[in-house]
Structures are given as structure tokens and as C-alpha cells.
PDB file of C-alpha atoms in Angstrom:
ATOM      1  CA  UNK P   1      17.683   3.690  13.874  1.00 84.00           C
ATOM      2  CA  UNK P   2      20.202   4.596  16.589  1.00 90.00           C
ATOM      3  CA  UNK P   3      19.413   6.165  19.972  1.00 93.00           C
ATOM      4  CA  UNK P   4      19.759   9.753  18.766  1.00 94.00           C
ATOM      5  CA  UNK P   5      17.538   9.123  15.771  1.00 93.00           C
ATOM      6  CA  UNK P   6      14.914   7.579  18.040  1.00 93.00           C
ATOM      7  CA  UNK P   7      15.060  10.669  20.243  1.00 95.00           C
ATOM      8  CA  UNK P   8      14.535  12.913  17.201  1.00 96.00           C
ATOM      9  CA  UNK P   9      11.692  10.744  15.924  1.00 96.00           C
ATOM     10  CA  UNK P  10      10.016  10.908  19.320  1.00 97.00           C
ATOM     11  CA  UNK P  11      10.430  14.705  19.357  1.00 97.00           C
ATOM     12  CA  UNK P  12       8.552  15.059  16.074  1.00 98.00           C
ATOM     13  CA  UNK P  13       5.914  12.506  17.052  1.00 98.00           C
ATOM     14  CA  UNK P  14       5.040  14.412  20.216  1.00 97.00           C
ATOM     15  CA  UNK P  15       4.793  17.693  18.307  1.00 97.00           C
ATOM     16  CA  UNK P  16       2.385  15.999  15.916  1.00 98.00           C
ATOM     17  CA  UNK P  17       0.299  14.272  18.586  1.00 97.00           C
ATOM     18  CA  UNK P  18      -0.072  17.561  20.497  1.00 96.00           C
ATOM     19  CA  UNK P  19      -0.892  19.401  17.237  1.00 96.00           C
ATOM     20  CA  UNK P  20       1.954  21.768  18.037  1.00 96.00           C
ATOM     21  CA  UNK P  21       3.523  21.860  14.574  1.00 98.00           C
ATOM     22  CA  UNK P  22       3.422  23.751  11.297  1.00 98.00           C
ATOM     23  CA  UNK P  23       4.432  23.062   7.709  1.00 98.00           C
ATOM     24  CA  UNK P  24       8.132  23.620   8.436  1.00 98.00           C
ATOM     25  CA  UNK P  25       8.086  20.928  11.148  1.00 98.00           C
ATOM     26  CA  UNK P  26       6.471  18.435   8.791  1.00 98.00           C
ATOM     27  CA  UNK P  27       8.979  19.322   6.078  1.00 97.00           C
ATOM     28  CA  UNK P  28      11.884  18.691   8.470  1.00 97.00           C
ATOM     29  CA  UNK P  29      10.357  15.411   9.590  1.00 97.00           C
ATOM     30  CA  UNK P  30       9.969  14.135   6.027  1.00 97.00           C
ATOM     31  CA  UNK P  31      13.594  15.058   5.320  1.00 95.00           C
ATOM     32  CA  UNK P  32      14.582  13.127   8.432  1.00 95.00           C
ATOM     33  CA  UNK P  33      12.684   9.935   7.527  1.00 95.00           C
ATOM     34  CA  UNK P  34      13.178   9.936   3.762  1.00 91.00           C
ATOM     35  CA  UNK P  35      15.785   7.164   3.760  1.00 89.00           C
ATOM     36  CA  UNK P  36      13.887   5.140   6.375  1.00 87.00           C
ATOM     37  CA  UNK P  37      10.699   4.767   4.351  1.00 85.00           C
ATOM     38  CA  UNK P  38      11.674   3.342   0.971  1.00 77.00           C
ATOM     39  CA  UNK P  39       8.924   0.710   1.219  1.00 88.00           C
ATOM     40  CA  UNK P  40       6.324   3.289   2.267  1.00 95.00           C
ATOM     41  CA  UNK P  41       4.927   4.686  -0.986  1.00 95.00           C
ATOM     42  CA  UNK P  42       3.305   7.831   0.407  1.00 96.00           C
ATOM     43  CA  UNK P  43       6.223   8.890   2.614  1.00 96.00           C
ATOM     44  CA  UNK P  44       8.867   7.981   0.034  1.00 94.00           C
ATOM     45  CA  UNK P  45       7.170   9.762  -2.870  1.00 95.00           C
ATOM     46  CA  UNK P  46       6.239  12.884  -0.910  1.00 95.00           C
ATOM     47  CA  UNK P  47       9.652  13.321   0.702  1.00 94.00           C
ATOM     48  CA  UNK P  48      11.365  12.915  -2.670  1.00 92.00           C
ATOM     49  CA  UNK P  49       9.052  15.437  -4.317  1.00 94.00           C
ATOM     50  CA  UNK P  50       9.584  17.976  -1.538  1.00 94.00           C
ATOM     51  CA  UNK P  51      13.365  17.660  -1.763  1.00 91.00           C
ATOM     52  CA  UNK P  52      13.746  17.358  -5.546  1.00 90.00           C
ATOM     53  CA  UNK P  53      11.003  19.749  -6.581  1.00 89.00           C
ATOM     54  CA  UNK P  54      12.109  19.952 -10.217  1.00 81.00           C
ATOM     55  CA  UNK P  55      12.922  16.243 -10.668  1.00 84.00           C
ATOM     56  CA  UNK P  56       9.796  14.109 -10.530  1.00 87.00           C
ATOM     57  CA  UNK P  57      10.385  10.370 -10.572  1.00 87.00           C
ATOM     58  CA  UNK P  58       8.545   7.121  -9.967  1.00 90.00           C
ATOM     59  CA  UNK P  59       4.856   7.171  -9.138  1.00 94.00           C
ATOM     60  CA  UNK P  60       4.651  10.993  -9.006  1.00 94.00           C
ATOM     61  CA  UNK P  61       6.096  11.348 -12.502  1.00 92.00           C
ATOM     62  CA  UNK P  62       3.708   8.715 -13.852  1.00 93.00           C
ATOM     63  CA  UNK P  63       0.793  10.497 -12.197  1.00 94.00           C
ATOM     64  CA  UNK P  64       1.566  13.883 -13.763  1.00 93.00           C
ATOM     65  CA  UNK P  65       2.399  12.338 -17.143  1.00 91.00           C
ATOM     66  CA  UNK P  66      -1.065  10.768 -17.057  1.00 92.00           C
ATOM     67  CA  UNK P  67      -2.650  14.123 -16.089  1.00 92.00           C
ATOM     68  CA  UNK P  68      -0.873  15.776 -19.016  1.00 89.00           C
ATOM     69  CA  UNK P  69      -2.092  13.108 -21.426  1.00 89.00           C
ATOM     70  CA  UNK P  70      -5.697  13.401 -20.209  1.00 90.00           C
ATOM     71  CA  UNK P  71      -5.692  17.188 -20.559  1.00 87.00           C
ATOM     72  CA  UNK P  72      -4.052  17.048 -23.987  1.00 84.00           C
ATOM     73  CA  UNK P  73      -6.882  14.831 -25.216  1.00 82.00           C
ATOM     74  CA  UNK P  74      -9.834  16.626 -23.623  1.00 74.00           C
ATOM     75  CA  UNK P  75     -11.237  17.677 -27.009  1.00 71.00           C
ATOM     76  CA  UNK P  76     -10.550  14.344 -28.697  1.00 73.00           C
ATOM     77  CA  UNK P  77     -12.273  11.955 -26.291  1.00 69.00           C
ATOM     78  CA  UNK P  78     -16.055  11.721 -26.074  1.00 69.00           C
ATOM     79  CA  UNK P  79     -15.899  10.240 -22.575  1.00 75.00           C
ATOM     80  CA  UNK P  80     -13.561  12.401 -20.554  1.00 75.00           C
ATOM     81  CA  UNK P  81     -11.378  10.621 -18.037  1.00 83.00           C
ATOM     82  CA  UNK P  82     -11.363  11.849 -14.454  1.00 87.00           C
ATOM     83  CA  UNK P  83      -8.146  12.949 -12.790  1.00 91.00           C
ATOM     84  CA  UNK P  84      -7.968  11.431  -9.305  1.00 94.00           C
ATOM     85  CA  UNK P  85      -5.966  12.825  -6.391  1.00 96.00           C
ATOM     86  CA  UNK P  86      -2.291  11.966  -6.217  1.00 97.00           C
ATOM     87  CA  UNK P  87      -3.038  10.265  -2.875  1.00 97.00           C
ATOM     88  CA  UNK P  88      -6.367   9.767  -1.112  1.00 97.00           C
ATOM     89  CA  UNK P  89      -6.984  10.567   2.560  1.00 97.00           C
ATOM     90  CA  UNK P  90      -6.913   6.840   3.293  1.00 97.00           C
ATOM     91  CA  UNK P  91      -3.515   6.482   1.615  1.00 98.00           C
ATOM     92  CA  UNK P  92      -2.156   9.409   3.645  1.00 98.00           C
ATOM     93  CA  UNK P  93      -3.537   7.938   6.862  1.00 98.00           C
ATOM     94  CA  UNK P  94      -2.185   4.460   6.179  1.00 97.00           C
ATOM     95  CA  UNK P  95       1.181   5.761   4.993  1.00 97.00           C
ATOM     96  CA  UNK P  96       1.895   7.976   7.999  1.00 98.00           C
ATOM     97  CA  UNK P  97       0.475   5.591  10.586  1.00 97.00           C
ATOM     98  CA  UNK P  98       2.410   2.690   9.101  1.00 96.00           C
ATOM     99  CA  UNK P  99       5.582   4.727   9.571  1.00 96.00           C
ATOM    100  CA  UNK P 100       4.731   5.566  13.179  1.00 96.00           C
ATOM    101  CA  UNK P 101       3.822   1.940  13.946  1.00 95.00           C
ATOM    102  CA  UNK P 102       7.075   0.775  12.362  1.00 93.00           C
ATOM    103  CA  UNK P 103       9.003   2.633  15.055  1.00 92.00           C
ATOM    104  CA  UNK P 104       6.739   1.701  17.955  1.00 93.00           C
ATOM    105  CA  UNK P 105       4.402   4.700  18.149  1.00 96.00           C
ATOM    106  CA  UNK P 106       0.617   4.815  18.268  1.00 96.00           C
ATOM    107  CA  UNK P 107      -1.394   5.718  15.183  1.00 97.00           C
ATOM    108  CA  UNK P 108      -2.499   9.338  14.951  1.00 98.00           C
ATOM    109  CA  UNK P 109      -6.179  10.343  14.603  1.00 97.00           C
ATOM    110  CA  UNK P 110      -7.870  11.598  11.460  1.00 97.00           C
ATOM    111  CA  UNK P 111      -7.722  15.299  12.371  1.00 96.00           C
ATOM    112  CA  UNK P 112      -3.917  15.192  12.553  1.00 97.00           C
ATOM    113  CA  UNK P 113      -3.707  13.382   9.205  1.00 98.00           C
ATOM    114  CA  UNK P 114      -5.918  16.214   7.914  1.00 97.00           C
ATOM    115  CA  UNK P 115      -3.301  18.653   9.279  1.00 98.00           C
ATOM    116  CA  UNK P 116      -0.528  16.764   7.483  1.00 98.00           C
ATOM    117  CA  UNK P 117      -2.332  17.001   4.150  1.00 98.00           C
ATOM    118  CA  UNK P 118      -2.932  20.731   4.582  1.00 98.00           C
ATOM    119  CA  UNK P 119       0.764  21.311   5.293  1.00 98.00           C
ATOM    120  CA  UNK P 120       1.823  19.222   2.300  1.00 98.00           C
ATOM    121  CA  UNK P 121      -0.557  21.128   0.022  1.00 98.00           C
ATOM    122  CA  UNK P 122       1.122  24.343   1.114  1.00 98.00           C
ATOM    123  CA  UNK P 123       4.635  22.906   0.794  1.00 98.00           C
ATOM    124  CA  UNK P 124       4.042  21.707  -2.775  1.00 97.00           C
ATOM    125  CA  UNK P 125       2.681  24.983  -4.148  1.00 96.00           C
ATOM    126  CA  UNK P 126       4.864  26.603  -6.800  1.00 94.00           C
ATOM    127  CA  UNK P 127       6.339  23.402  -8.241  1.00 94.00           C
ATOM    128  CA  UNK P 128       6.651  23.527 -12.028  1.00 92.00           C
ATOM    129  CA  UNK P 129       5.201  20.804 -14.243  1.00 91.00           C
ATOM    130  CA  UNK P 130       7.185  19.683 -17.271  1.00 84.00           C
ATOM    131  CA  UNK P 131       6.365  17.788 -20.440  1.00 77.00           C
ATOM    132  CA  UNK P 132       6.964  14.047 -20.405  1.00 72.00           C
ATOM    133  CA  UNK P 133       9.815  13.927 -22.905  1.00 70.00           C
ATOM    134  CA  UNK P 134      11.452  17.325 -22.435  1.00 63.00           C
ATOM    135  CA  UNK P 135      12.275  19.915 -19.821  1.00 73.00           C
ATOM    136  CA  UNK P 136       9.708  22.364 -21.202  1.00 80.00           C
ATOM    137  CA  UNK P 137       7.515  23.867 -18.500  1.00 83.00           C
ATOM    138  CA  UNK P 138       3.831  23.221 -19.177  1.00 85.00           C
ATOM    139  CA  UNK P 139       2.218  24.213 -15.889  1.00 91.00           C
ATOM    140  CA  UNK P 140       2.553  24.569 -12.149  1.00 94.00           C
ATOM    141  CA  UNK P 141       0.983  23.660  -8.800  1.00 96.00           C
ATOM    142  CA  UNK P 142      -0.887  26.212  -6.703  1.00 96.00           C
ATOM    143  CA  UNK P 143      -2.831  26.558  -3.465  1.00 97.00           C
ATOM    144  CA  UNK P 144      -6.621  26.847  -3.638  1.00 96.00           C
ATOM    145  CA  UNK P 145      -9.462  27.003  -1.119  1.00 96.00           C
ATOM    146  CA  UNK P 146     -13.244  26.784  -1.042  1.00 96.00           C
ATOM    147  CA  UNK P 147     -15.638  26.895   1.884  1.00 96.00           C
ATOM    148  CA  UNK P 148     -15.489  23.110   2.254  1.00 96.00           C
ATOM    149  CA  UNK P 149     -12.040  22.066   1.033  1.00 97.00           C
ATOM    150  CA  UNK P 150      -8.438  23.122   0.536  1.00 97.00           C
ATOM    151  CA  UNK P 151      -6.713  22.005  -2.660  1.00 98.00           C
ATOM    152  CA  UNK P 152      -3.394  21.623  -4.355  1.00 98.00           C
ATOM    153  CA  UNK P 153      -4.301  22.521  -7.928  1.00 97.00           C
ATOM    154  CA  UNK P 154      -2.529  21.581 -11.122  1.00 95.00           C
ATOM    155  CA  UNK P 155      -2.568  24.324 -13.749  1.00 94.00           C
ATOM    156  CA  UNK P 156      -2.014  23.563 -17.435  1.00 89.00           C
ATOM    157  CA  UNK P 157      -3.326  24.652 -20.843  1.00 83.00           C
ATOM    158  CA  UNK P 158      -4.936  22.691 -23.640  1.00 78.00           C
ATOM    159  CA  UNK P 159      -5.648  23.504 -27.270  1.00 69.00           C
ATOM    160  CA  UNK P 160      -9.357  24.008 -27.930  1.00 68.00           C
ATOM    161  CA  UNK P 161     -10.761  25.250 -31.246  1.00 67.00           C
ATOM    162  CA  UNK P 162      -7.456  26.724 -32.266  1.00 68.00           C
ATOM    163  CA  UNK P 163      -6.585  28.494 -29.033  1.00 76.00           C
ATOM    164  CA  UNK P 164      -5.060  27.538 -25.713  1.00 78.00           C
ATOM    165  CA  UNK P 165      -7.376  27.582 -22.703  1.00 80.00           C
ATOM    166  CA  UNK P 166      -6.397  27.151 -19.031  1.00 86.00           C
ATOM    167  CA  UNK P 167      -7.267  23.915 -17.251  1.00 89.00           C
ATOM    168  CA  UNK P 168      -7.103  23.409 -13.484  1.00 92.00           C
ATOM    169  CA  UNK P 169      -7.469  20.086 -11.691  1.00 95.00           C
ATOM    170  CA  UNK P 170      -7.170  18.960  -8.058  1.00 95.00           C
ATOM    171  CA  UNK P 171      -3.983  17.079  -7.195  1.00 97.00           C
ATOM    172  CA  UNK P 172      -4.623  16.876  -3.441  1.00 98.00           C
ATOM    173  CA  UNK P 173      -7.601  17.902  -1.336  1.00 97.00           C
ATOM    174  CA  UNK P 174      -8.524  18.035   2.323  1.00 97.00           C
ATOM    175  CA  UNK P 175     -11.481  19.156   4.415  1.00 96.00           C
ATOM    176  CA  UNK P 176     -11.335  22.862   5.240  1.00 96.00           C
ATOM    177  CA  UNK P 177     -11.663  22.836   9.019  1.00 94.00           C
ATOM    178  CA  UNK P 178      -9.276  25.782   9.344  1.00 95.00           C
ATOM    179  CA  UNK P 179     -10.568  29.012   7.828  1.00 92.00           C
ATOM    180  CA  UNK P 180     -13.998  30.427   7.051  1.00 92.00           C
ATOM    181  CA  UNK P 181     -14.223  31.026   3.305  1.00 92.00           C
ATOM    182  CA  UNK P 182     -17.191  32.733   1.678  1.00 92.00           C
ATOM    183  CA  UNK P 183     -18.258  30.783  -1.441  1.00 94.00           C
ATOM    184  CA  UNK P 184     -17.569  32.831  -4.556  1.00 90.00           C
ATOM    185  CA  UNK P 185     -20.464  31.230  -6.485  1.00 94.00           C
ATOM    186  CA  UNK P 186     -23.210  28.614  -6.166  1.00 94.00           C
ATOM    187  CA  UNK P 187     -20.745  25.856  -7.097  1.00 94.00           C
ATOM    188  CA  UNK P 188     -18.302  26.919  -4.370  1.00 95.00           C
ATOM    189  CA  UNK P 189     -15.578  27.239  -7.003  1.00 95.00           C
ATOM    190  CA  UNK P 190     -12.192  27.330  -5.211  1.00 95.00           C
ATOM    191  CA  UNK P 191     -10.264  30.572  -4.941  1.00 94.00           C
ATOM    192  CA  UNK P 192      -6.980  29.992  -6.778  1.00 94.00           C
ATOM    193  CA  UNK P 193      -3.790  31.549  -5.400  1.00 94.00           C
ATOM    194  CA  UNK P 194      -1.295  31.678  -8.243  1.00 89.00           C
ATOM    195  CA  UNK P 195       0.484  34.851  -7.154  1.00 86.00           C
ATOM    196  CA  UNK P 196       0.114  34.962  -3.370  1.00 88.00           C
ATOM    197  CA  UNK P 197       2.443  32.707  -1.400  1.00 92.00           C
ATOM    198  CA  UNK P 198       0.473  30.782   1.212  1.00 95.00           C
ATOM    199  CA  UNK P 199       1.951  29.515   4.477  1.00 96.00           C
ATOM    200  CA  UNK P 200       0.485  27.244   7.151  1.00 97.00           C
ATOM    201  CA  UNK P 201       1.504  28.393  10.616  1.00 97.00           C
ATOM    202  CA  UNK P 202       0.563  27.302  14.129  1.00 97.00           C
ATOM    203  CA  UNK P 203      -1.011  29.661  16.646  1.00 95.00           C
ATOM    204  CA  UNK P 204      -1.728  28.191  20.086  1.00 92.00           C
ATOM    205  CA  UNK P 205      -2.096  24.640  18.785  1.00 91.00           C
ATOM    206  CA  UNK P 206      -4.262  25.593  15.824  1.00 93.00           C
ATOM    207  CA  UNK P 207      -3.131  25.571  12.195  1.00 96.00           C
ATOM    208  CA  UNK P 208      -3.793  28.857  10.413  1.00 95.00           C
ATOM    209  CA  UNK P 209      -3.690  29.521   6.660  1.00 96.00           C
ATOM    210  CA  UNK P 210      -2.040  32.859   5.914  1.00 94.00           C
ATOM    211  CA  UNK P 211      -3.859  33.685   2.713  1.00 82.00           C
ATOM    212  CA  UNK P 212      -5.129  37.152   1.707  1.00 78.00           C
ATOM    213  CA  UNK P 213      -8.627  38.248   2.605  1.00 65.00           C
ATOM    214  CA  UNK P 214     -11.019  36.556   0.173  1.00 54.00           C
ATOM    215  CA  UNK P 215     -14.443  37.218   1.642  1.00 51.00           C
TER     216      UNK P 215
END
């Protein structure tokens, strides 16, 4: 990393540490570091997915291929397999802080890692999911929110008793410390935003989710 790159890295780091950033800042940062983090699984995979939204490769492709296979076999398997998150909070925390430590910066606290995950959930909404062996679209990713969590949801369909039924599953999740959401039922089923385009903005050092009124 040359002197100018270090200056740019420091610029982003200070925006993050002061919580003075939004999803566009994080997107720009991941573009900036994409070729500097090939050994960092979380940063490498996320930056590639954000840039090449219609060309999943590596771990991300394997993850969604596995999700597709699980959903396709929901009616065939007596013991249904659970779909885990693409990355856990711990993996996010370790991935980002490893990158910052690599270039001589202090690790960032949990609430900022929470902010990163929220921004990434928003940035990944709208991506199409394709079948493993063809370019046929079989689903998409969308933003969702409950009173306790914010989600990136995968949306697919599966054949059940002769008809296709929708299936949603969490791909990423993070604690909702941002917006008050009234539970829509006793299970706090997430509100799913397939049509509305959500954005995460920053107002006076606080991240705000610009979703429609849902209470």
C-alpha cells in the first residue's frame, strides 16, 4: 500500500470509528480494498459479490447452491436441514478487524460491526439467484425487518403437493438497534420488502433505515 492508499484507508477508518458513514461509504471502501484482502474470506467474498452481483463464485456460490438443494428437497427429507447465515457476526467481526489490524489500525467495537452488517444487508438486496447449472433465475434477495432483527432474506419456490410454494430464509441477520418496528404477529415474523427499495443513510452519526411505514 503506497502513501496515497494509506491516506485513503485512514479516511475510511476514521469515518467508521466515528460512525459517520452510510452504506455508500462502506460500498466504496470494499471496492477500494477488494484486491488487498484475497486471504480475508469475509472481505474478499463480500466485495466480489457487491461488484459482480450476477456472477457468484467461490464460497458464496457454494452457499447458495447448498440453499437451493436444501429447499428443493424440503418435501423429500424427514429431517429438514437448517440454512445457516452466509456469515455469522463473529466472522464479520474477525474479518473486518483482521483487515484493520493488517494495516495498523485498532479493532472496531461490536456496534460498528453491527452497522457494517446492516449496510451490507441493504447493499445486497435485489440480487438475483440462479440455478446451479444454468443461468435460469430461481429467486432473489430482499430486505426484511422485525422488532428484534434486520435480515437479508433469500426468496425461492419449491414444489409441494403438485404446486409451487414460496420459501424465504435468512441469509444475513443483525440486531435491530436502529428502528422501532411493531411486531406483525406473536412470532415477530419479519416484514419482507420485495418491492420497496431500502436505503441505509446517516443522520447526525446515526444510521437510519429508509423503509416505508410498517407500524
